[in-house]
PDB file of C-alpha atoms and ligand atoms in Angstrom:
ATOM      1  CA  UNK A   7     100.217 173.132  96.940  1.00 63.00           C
ATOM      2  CA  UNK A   8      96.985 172.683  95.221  1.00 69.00           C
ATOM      3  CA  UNK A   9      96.722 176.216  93.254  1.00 71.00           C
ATOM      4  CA  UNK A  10      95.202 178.838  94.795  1.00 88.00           C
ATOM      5  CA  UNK A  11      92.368 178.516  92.516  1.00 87.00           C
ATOM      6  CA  UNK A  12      91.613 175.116  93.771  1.00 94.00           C
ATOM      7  CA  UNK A  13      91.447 175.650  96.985  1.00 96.00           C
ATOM      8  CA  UNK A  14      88.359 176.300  98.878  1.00 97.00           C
ATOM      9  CA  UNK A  15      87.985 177.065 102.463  1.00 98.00           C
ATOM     10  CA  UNK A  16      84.445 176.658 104.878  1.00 98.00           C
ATOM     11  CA  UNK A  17      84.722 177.799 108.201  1.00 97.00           C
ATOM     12  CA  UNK A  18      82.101 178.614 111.156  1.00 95.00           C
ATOM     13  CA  UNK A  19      80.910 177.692 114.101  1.00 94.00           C
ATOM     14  CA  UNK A  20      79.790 174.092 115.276  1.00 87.00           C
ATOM     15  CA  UNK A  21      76.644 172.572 114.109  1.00 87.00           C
ATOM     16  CA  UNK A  22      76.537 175.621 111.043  1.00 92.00           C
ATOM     17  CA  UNK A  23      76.649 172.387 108.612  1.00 91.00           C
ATOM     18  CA  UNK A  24      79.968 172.924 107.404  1.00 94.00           C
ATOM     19  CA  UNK A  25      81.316 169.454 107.768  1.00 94.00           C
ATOM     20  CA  UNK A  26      78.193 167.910 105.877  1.00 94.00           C
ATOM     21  CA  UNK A  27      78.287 170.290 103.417  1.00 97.00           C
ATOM     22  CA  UNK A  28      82.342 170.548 102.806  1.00 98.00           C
ATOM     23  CA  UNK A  29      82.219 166.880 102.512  1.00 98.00           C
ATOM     24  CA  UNK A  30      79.764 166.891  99.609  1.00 98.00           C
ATOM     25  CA  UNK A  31      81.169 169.725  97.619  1.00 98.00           C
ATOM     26  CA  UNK A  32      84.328 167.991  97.698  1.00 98.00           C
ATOM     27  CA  UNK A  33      82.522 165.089  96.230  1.00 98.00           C
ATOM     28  CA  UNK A  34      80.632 166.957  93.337  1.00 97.00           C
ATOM     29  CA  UNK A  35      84.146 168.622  92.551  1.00 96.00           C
ATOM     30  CA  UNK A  36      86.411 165.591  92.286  1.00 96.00           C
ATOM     31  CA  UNK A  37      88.572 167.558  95.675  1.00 97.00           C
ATOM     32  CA  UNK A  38      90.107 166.192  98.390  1.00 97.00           C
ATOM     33  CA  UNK A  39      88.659 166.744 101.739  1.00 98.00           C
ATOM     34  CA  UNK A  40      90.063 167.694 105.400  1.00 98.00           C
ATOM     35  CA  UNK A  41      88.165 168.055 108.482  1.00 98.00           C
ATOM     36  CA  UNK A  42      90.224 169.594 110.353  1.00 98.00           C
ATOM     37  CA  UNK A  43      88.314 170.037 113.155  1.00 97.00           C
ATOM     38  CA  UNK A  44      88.602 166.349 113.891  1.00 98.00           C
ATOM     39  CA  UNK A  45      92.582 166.665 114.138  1.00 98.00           C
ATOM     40  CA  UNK A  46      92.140 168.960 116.840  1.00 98.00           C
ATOM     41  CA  UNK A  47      90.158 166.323 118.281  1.00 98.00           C
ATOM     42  CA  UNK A  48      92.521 163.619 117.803  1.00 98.00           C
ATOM     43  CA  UNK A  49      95.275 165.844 119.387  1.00 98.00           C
ATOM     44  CA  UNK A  50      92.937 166.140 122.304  1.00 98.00           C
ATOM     45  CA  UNK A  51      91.888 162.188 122.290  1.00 98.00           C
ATOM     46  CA  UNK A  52      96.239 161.815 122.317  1.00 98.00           C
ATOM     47  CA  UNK A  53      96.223 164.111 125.280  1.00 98.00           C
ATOM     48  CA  UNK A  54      93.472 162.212 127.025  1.00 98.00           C
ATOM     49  CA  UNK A  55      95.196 158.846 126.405  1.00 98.00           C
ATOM     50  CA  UNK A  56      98.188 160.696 127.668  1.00 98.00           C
ATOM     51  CA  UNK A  57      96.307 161.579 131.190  1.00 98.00           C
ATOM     52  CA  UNK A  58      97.217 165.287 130.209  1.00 98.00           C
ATOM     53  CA  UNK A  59      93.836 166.603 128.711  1.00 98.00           C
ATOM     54  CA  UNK A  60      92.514 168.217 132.123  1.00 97.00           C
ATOM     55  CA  UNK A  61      92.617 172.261 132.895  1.00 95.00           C
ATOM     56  CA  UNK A  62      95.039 173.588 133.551  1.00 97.00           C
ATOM     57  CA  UNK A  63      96.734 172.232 130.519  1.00 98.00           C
ATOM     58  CA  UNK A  64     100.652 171.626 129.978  1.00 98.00           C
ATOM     59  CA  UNK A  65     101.553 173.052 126.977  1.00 98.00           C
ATOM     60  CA  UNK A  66     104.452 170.993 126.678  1.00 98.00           C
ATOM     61  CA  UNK A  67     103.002 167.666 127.980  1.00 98.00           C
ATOM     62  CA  UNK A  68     100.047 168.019 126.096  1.00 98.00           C
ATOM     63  CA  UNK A  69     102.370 168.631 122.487  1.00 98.00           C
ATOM     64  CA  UNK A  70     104.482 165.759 123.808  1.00 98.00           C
ATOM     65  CA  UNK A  71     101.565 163.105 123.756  1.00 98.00           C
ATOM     66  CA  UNK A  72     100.558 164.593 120.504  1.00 98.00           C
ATOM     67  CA  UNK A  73     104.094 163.387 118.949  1.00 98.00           C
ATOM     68  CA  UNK A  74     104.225 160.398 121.092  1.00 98.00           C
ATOM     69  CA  UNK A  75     100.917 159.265 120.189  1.00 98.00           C
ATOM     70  CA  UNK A  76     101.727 160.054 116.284  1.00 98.00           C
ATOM     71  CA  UNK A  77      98.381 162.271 115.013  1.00 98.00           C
ATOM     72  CA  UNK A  78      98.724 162.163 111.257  1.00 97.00           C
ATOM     73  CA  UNK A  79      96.787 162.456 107.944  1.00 97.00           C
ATOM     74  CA  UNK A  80      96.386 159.320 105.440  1.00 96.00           C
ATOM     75  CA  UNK A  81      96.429 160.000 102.190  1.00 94.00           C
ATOM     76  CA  UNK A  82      92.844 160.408 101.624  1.00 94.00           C
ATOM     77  CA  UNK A  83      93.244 162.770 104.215  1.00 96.00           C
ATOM     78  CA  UNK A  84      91.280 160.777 107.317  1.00 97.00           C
ATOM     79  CA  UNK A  85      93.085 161.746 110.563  1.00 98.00           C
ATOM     80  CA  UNK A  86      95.088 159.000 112.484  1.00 98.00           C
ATOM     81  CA  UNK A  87      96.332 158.180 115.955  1.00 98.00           C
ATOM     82  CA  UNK A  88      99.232 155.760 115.368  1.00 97.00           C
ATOM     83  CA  UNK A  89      98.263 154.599 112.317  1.00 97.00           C
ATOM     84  CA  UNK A  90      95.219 153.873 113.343  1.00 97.00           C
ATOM     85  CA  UNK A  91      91.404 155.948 112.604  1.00 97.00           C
ATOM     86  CA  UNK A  92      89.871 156.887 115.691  1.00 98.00           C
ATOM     87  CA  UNK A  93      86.441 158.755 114.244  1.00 94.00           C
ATOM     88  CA  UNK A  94      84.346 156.818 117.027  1.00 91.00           C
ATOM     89  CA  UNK A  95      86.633 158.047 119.749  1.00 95.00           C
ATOM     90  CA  UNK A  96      87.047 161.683 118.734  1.00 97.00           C
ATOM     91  CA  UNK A  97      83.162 161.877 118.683  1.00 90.00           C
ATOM     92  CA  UNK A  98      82.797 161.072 122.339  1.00 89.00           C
ATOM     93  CA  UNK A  99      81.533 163.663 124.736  1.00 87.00           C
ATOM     94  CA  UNK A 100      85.049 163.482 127.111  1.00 95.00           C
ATOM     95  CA  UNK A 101      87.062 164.335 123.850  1.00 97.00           C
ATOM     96  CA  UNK A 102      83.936 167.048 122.953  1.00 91.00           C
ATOM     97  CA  UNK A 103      84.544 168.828 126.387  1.00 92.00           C
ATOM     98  CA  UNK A 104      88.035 169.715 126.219  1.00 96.00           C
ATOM     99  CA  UNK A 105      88.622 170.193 122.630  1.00 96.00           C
ATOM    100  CA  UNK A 106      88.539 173.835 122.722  1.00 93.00           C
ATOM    101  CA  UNK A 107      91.029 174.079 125.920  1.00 96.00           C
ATOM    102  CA  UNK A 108      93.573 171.417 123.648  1.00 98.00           C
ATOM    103  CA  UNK A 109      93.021 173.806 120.156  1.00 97.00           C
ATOM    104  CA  UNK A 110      93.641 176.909 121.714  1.00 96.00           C
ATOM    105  CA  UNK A 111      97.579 175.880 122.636  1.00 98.00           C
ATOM    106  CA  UNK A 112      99.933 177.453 119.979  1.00 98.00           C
ATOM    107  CA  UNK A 113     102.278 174.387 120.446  1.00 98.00           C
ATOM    108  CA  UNK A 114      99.100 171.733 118.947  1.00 98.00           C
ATOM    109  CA  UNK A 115      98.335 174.557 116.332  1.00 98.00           C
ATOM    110  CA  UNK A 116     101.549 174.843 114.933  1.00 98.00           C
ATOM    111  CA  UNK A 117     101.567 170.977 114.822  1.00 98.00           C
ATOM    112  CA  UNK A 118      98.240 170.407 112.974  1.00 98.00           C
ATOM    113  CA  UNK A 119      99.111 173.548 110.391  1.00 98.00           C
ATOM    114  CA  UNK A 120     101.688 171.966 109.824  1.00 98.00           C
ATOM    115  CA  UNK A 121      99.948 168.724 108.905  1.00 98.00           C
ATOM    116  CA  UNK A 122      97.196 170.722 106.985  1.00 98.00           C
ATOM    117  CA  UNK A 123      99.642 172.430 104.918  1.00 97.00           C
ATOM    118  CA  UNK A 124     101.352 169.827 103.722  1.00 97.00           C
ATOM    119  CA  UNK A 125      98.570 168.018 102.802  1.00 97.00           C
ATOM    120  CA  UNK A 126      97.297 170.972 100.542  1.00 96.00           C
ATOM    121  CA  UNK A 127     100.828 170.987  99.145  1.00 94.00           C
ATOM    122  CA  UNK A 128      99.898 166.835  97.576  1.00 93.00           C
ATOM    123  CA  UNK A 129      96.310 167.629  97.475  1.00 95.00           C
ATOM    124  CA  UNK A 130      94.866 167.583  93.399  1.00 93.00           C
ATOM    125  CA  UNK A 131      93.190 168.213  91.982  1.00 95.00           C
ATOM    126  CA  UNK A 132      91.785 170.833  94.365  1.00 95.00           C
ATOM    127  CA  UNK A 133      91.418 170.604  98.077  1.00 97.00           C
ATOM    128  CA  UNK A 134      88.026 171.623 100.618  1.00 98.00           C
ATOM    129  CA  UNK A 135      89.073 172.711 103.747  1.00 98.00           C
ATOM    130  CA  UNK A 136      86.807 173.000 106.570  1.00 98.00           C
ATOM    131  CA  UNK A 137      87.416 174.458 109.771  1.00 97.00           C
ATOM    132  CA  UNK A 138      87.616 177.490 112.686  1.00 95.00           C
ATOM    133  CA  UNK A 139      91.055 179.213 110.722  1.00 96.00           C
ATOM    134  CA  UNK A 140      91.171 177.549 106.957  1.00 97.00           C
ATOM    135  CA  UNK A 141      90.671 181.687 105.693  1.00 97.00           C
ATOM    136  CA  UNK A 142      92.427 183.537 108.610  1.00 96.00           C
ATOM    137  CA  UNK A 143      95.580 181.552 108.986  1.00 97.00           C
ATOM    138  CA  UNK A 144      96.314 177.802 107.135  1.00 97.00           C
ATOM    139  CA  UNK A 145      94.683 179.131 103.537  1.00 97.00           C
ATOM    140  CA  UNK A 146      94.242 183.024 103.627  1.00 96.00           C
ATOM    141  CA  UNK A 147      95.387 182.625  99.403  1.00 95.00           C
ATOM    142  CA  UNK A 148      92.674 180.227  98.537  1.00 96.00           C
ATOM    143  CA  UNK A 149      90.436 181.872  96.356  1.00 94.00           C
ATOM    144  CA  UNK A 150      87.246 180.329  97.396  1.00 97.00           C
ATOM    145  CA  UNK A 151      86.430 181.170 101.232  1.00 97.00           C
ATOM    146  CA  UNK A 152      83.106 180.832 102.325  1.00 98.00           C
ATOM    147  CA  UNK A 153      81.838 181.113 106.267  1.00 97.00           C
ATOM    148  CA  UNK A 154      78.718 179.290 107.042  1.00 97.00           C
ATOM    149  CA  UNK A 155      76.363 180.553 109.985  1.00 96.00           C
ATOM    150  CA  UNK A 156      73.138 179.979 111.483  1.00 96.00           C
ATOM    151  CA  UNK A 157      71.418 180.615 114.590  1.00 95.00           C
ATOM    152  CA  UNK A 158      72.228 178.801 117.860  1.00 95.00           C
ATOM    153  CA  UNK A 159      68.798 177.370 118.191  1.00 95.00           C
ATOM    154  CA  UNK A 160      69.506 175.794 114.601  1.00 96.00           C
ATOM    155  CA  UNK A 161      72.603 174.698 115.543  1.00 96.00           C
ATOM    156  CA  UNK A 162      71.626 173.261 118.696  1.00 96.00           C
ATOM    157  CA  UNK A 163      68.863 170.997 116.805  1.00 95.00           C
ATOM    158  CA  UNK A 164      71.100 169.794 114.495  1.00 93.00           C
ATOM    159  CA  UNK A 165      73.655 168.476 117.381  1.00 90.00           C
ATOM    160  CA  UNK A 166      70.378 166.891 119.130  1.00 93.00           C
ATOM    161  CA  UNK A 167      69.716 164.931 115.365  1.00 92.00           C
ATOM    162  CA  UNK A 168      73.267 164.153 115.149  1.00 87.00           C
ATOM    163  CA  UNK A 169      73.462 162.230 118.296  1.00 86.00           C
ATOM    164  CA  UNK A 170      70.054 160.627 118.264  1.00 91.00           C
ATOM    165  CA  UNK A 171      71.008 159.189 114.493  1.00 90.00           C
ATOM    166  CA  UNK A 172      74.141 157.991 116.199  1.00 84.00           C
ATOM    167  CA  UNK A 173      72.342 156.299 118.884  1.00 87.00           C
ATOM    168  CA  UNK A 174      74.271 159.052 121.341  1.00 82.00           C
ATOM    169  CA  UNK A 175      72.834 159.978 124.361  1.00 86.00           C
ATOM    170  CA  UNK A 176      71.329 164.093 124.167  1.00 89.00           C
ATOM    171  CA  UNK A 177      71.004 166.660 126.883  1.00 91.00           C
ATOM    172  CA  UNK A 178      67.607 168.633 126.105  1.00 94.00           C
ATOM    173  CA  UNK A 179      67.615 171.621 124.183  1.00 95.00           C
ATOM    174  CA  UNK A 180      68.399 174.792 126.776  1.00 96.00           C
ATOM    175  CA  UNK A 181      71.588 172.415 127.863  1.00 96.00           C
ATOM    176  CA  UNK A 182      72.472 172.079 123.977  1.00 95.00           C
ATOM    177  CA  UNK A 183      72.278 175.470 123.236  1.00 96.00           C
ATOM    178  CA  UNK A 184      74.324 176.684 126.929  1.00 95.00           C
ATOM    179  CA  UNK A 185      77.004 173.628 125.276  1.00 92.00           C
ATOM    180  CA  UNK A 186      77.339 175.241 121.973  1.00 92.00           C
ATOM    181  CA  UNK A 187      77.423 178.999 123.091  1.00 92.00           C
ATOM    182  CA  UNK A 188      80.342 178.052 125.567  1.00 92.00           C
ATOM    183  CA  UNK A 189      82.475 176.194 122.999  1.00 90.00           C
ATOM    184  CA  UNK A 190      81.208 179.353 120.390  1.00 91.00           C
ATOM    185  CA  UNK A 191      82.845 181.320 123.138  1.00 92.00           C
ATOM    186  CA  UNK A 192      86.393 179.933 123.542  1.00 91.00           C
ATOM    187  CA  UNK A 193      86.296 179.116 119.795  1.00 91.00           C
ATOM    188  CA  UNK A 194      86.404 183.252 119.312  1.00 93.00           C
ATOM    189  CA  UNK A 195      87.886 184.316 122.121  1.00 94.00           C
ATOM    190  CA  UNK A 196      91.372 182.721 122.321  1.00 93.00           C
ATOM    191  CA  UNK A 197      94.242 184.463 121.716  1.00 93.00           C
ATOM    192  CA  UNK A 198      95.363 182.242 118.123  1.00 93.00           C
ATOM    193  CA  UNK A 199      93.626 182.153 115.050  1.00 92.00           C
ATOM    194  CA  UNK A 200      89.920 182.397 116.993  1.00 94.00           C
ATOM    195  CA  UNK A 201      87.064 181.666 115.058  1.00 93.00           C
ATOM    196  CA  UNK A 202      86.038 184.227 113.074  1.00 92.00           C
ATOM    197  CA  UNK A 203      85.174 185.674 109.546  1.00 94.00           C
ATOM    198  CA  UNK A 204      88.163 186.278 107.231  1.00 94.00           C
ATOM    199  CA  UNK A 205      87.697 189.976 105.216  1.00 93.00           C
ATOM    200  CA  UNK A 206      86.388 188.695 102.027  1.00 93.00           C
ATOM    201  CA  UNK A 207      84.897 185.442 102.752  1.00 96.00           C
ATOM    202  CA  UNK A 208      81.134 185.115 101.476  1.00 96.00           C
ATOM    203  CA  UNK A 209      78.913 184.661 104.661  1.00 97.00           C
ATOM    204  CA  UNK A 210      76.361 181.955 104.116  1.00 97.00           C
ATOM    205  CA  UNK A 211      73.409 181.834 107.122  1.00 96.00           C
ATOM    206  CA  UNK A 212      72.512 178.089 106.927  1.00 96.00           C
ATOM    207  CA  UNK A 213      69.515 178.023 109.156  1.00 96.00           C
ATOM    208  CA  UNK A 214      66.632 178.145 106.694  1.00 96.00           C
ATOM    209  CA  UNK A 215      68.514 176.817 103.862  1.00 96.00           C
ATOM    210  CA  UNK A 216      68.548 172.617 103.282  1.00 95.00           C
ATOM    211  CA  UNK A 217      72.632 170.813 102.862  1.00 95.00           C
ATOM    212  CA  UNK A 218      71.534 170.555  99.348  1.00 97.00           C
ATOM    213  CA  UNK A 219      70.705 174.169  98.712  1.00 98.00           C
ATOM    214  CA  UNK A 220      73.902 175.135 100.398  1.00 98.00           C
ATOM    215  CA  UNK A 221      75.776 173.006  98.811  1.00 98.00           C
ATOM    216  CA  UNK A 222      74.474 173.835  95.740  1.00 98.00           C
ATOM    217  CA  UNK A 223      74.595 177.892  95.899  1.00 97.00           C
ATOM    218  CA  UNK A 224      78.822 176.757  96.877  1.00 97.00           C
ATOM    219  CA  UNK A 225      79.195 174.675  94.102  1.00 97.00           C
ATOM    220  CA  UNK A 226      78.085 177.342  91.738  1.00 96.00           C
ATOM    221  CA  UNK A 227      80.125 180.025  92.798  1.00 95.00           C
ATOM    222  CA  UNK A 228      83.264 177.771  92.256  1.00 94.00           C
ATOM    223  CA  UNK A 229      82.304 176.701  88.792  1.00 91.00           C
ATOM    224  CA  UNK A 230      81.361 180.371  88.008  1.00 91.00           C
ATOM    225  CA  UNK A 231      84.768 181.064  88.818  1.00 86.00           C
ATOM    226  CA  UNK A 232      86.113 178.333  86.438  1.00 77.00           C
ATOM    227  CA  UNK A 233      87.188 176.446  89.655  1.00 62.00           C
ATOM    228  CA  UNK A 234      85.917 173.167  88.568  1.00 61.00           C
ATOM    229  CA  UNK A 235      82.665 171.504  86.502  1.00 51.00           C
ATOM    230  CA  UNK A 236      80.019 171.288  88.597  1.00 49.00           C
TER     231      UNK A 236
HETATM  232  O1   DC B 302      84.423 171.216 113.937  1.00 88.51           O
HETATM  233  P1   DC B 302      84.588 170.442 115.244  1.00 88.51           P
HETATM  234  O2   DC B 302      83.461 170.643 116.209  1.00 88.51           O
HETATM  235  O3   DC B 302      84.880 168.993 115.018  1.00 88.51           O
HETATM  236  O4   DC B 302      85.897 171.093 115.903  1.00 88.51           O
HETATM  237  C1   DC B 302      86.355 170.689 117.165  1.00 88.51           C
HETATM  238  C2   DC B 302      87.106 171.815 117.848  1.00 88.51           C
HETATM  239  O5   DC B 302      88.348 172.020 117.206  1.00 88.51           O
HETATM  240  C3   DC B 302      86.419 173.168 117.899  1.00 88.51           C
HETATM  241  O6   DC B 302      85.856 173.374 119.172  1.00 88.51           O
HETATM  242  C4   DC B 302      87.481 174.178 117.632  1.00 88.51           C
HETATM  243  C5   DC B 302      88.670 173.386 117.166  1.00 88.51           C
HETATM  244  N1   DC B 302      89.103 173.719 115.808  1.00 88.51           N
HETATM  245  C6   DC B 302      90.048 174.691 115.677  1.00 88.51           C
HETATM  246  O7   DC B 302      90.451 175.292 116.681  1.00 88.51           O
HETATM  247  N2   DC B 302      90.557 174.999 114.454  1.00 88.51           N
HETATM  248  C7   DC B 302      90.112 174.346 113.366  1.00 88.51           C
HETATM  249  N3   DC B 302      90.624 174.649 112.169  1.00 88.51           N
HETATM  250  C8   DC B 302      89.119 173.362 113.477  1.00 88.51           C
HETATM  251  C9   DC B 302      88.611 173.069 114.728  1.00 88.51           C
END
């Protein structure tokens, strides 16, 4: 495991900026990076493939196309289906819409812990970890934990930029923000590891603040803790 002084955790809601900005602190540290929000889409793109991803879920047949299909980490820690990456896919809107149904079964948490684990165990020389449960459950040791925030109006304009720059088809803005409270909902509500703020974890509100200032304010805390060099 990478120590737990070289380990730091972002979690939060969608759209709080934590992917863009996990990404680049890994980069100014010299860390490895894992979104592990896309495994939990790639479980649910296995699922879909599967013709299991519909409500009500099977627990079992759901975990079953999730080994069959073979959802894995490389070694530069980009999720794969098969061997293969699948970003495009896990982006789509049909994958979107039932990725909080798919995360919320114990049996696909278990399996992607698992995965997430064990790549902190070969991760050096330090590891970002961004997700719903990096602070609460997978990393609760890791000595920098940070929760990013910002308000759902925010986070629904960010979503609409997102899919524009990607050429995506966007629903206005009331739609977006009715999307992104429902998926805040089930994110916090379910019964294992919801989303939510560990004790401890520093609380950044990213709505005024740019990914550079974030990232920035991060960085600094980690080298102030002798974490890295910034
Ligand atoms: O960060 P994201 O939007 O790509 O995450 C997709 C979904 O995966 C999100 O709705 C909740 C779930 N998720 C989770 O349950 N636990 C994580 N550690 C990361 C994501």
């Amino acid at each position: 495991m990478a120590s737990d002084e070289s380990i730091v955790t972002m979690d939060g809601p969608a759209g709080s900026g934590k992917t863009t900005v996990a990404r680049r602190v890994a980069e100014r540290l010299g860390y490895r990076f894992l979104d592990t929000g896309a495994m939990y889409r790639a479980a649910t793109l296995a699922a879909l493939d599967a013709g299991c991803a519909d409500e009500p879920l099977d627990e079992e047949a759901v975990c079953r196309a999730v080994d069959a299909a073979g959802v894995s980490l490389d070694d530069r820690g980009t999720v794969t289906v098969g061997g293969r990456e699948v970003e495009d896919r896990i982006r789509a809107d049909e994958v979107t819409s039932r990725v909080s149904a798919v995360s919320a079964l114990p049996g696909v948490r278990r399996r992607m812990t698992s995965l997430q684990l064990d790549f902190g165990r070969r991760a050096r020389p330090g590891l970002v970890a961004e997700g719903r449960d990096m602070a609460t459950v997978v990393f609760p040791r890791a000595e920098h934990r940070f929760y990013l925030d910002a308000s759902v109006e925010v986070r629904a304009e960010r979503r609409i930029g997102d899919l524009a720059r990607r050429g995506l088809p966007a629903p206005e803005r009331p739609a977006m923000v009715a999307e992104i409270d429902a998926r805040d909902e089930k994110d916090s509500s379910r019964e294992h590891a919801p989303l939510r703020a560990a004790t401890g974890v520093e609380i950044v509100d990213t709505s005024d603040l740019s990914v550079d200032q974030v990232v920035d304010r991060i960085v600094a805390r980690v080298a102030a803790a002798g974490g890295a060099a910034s």
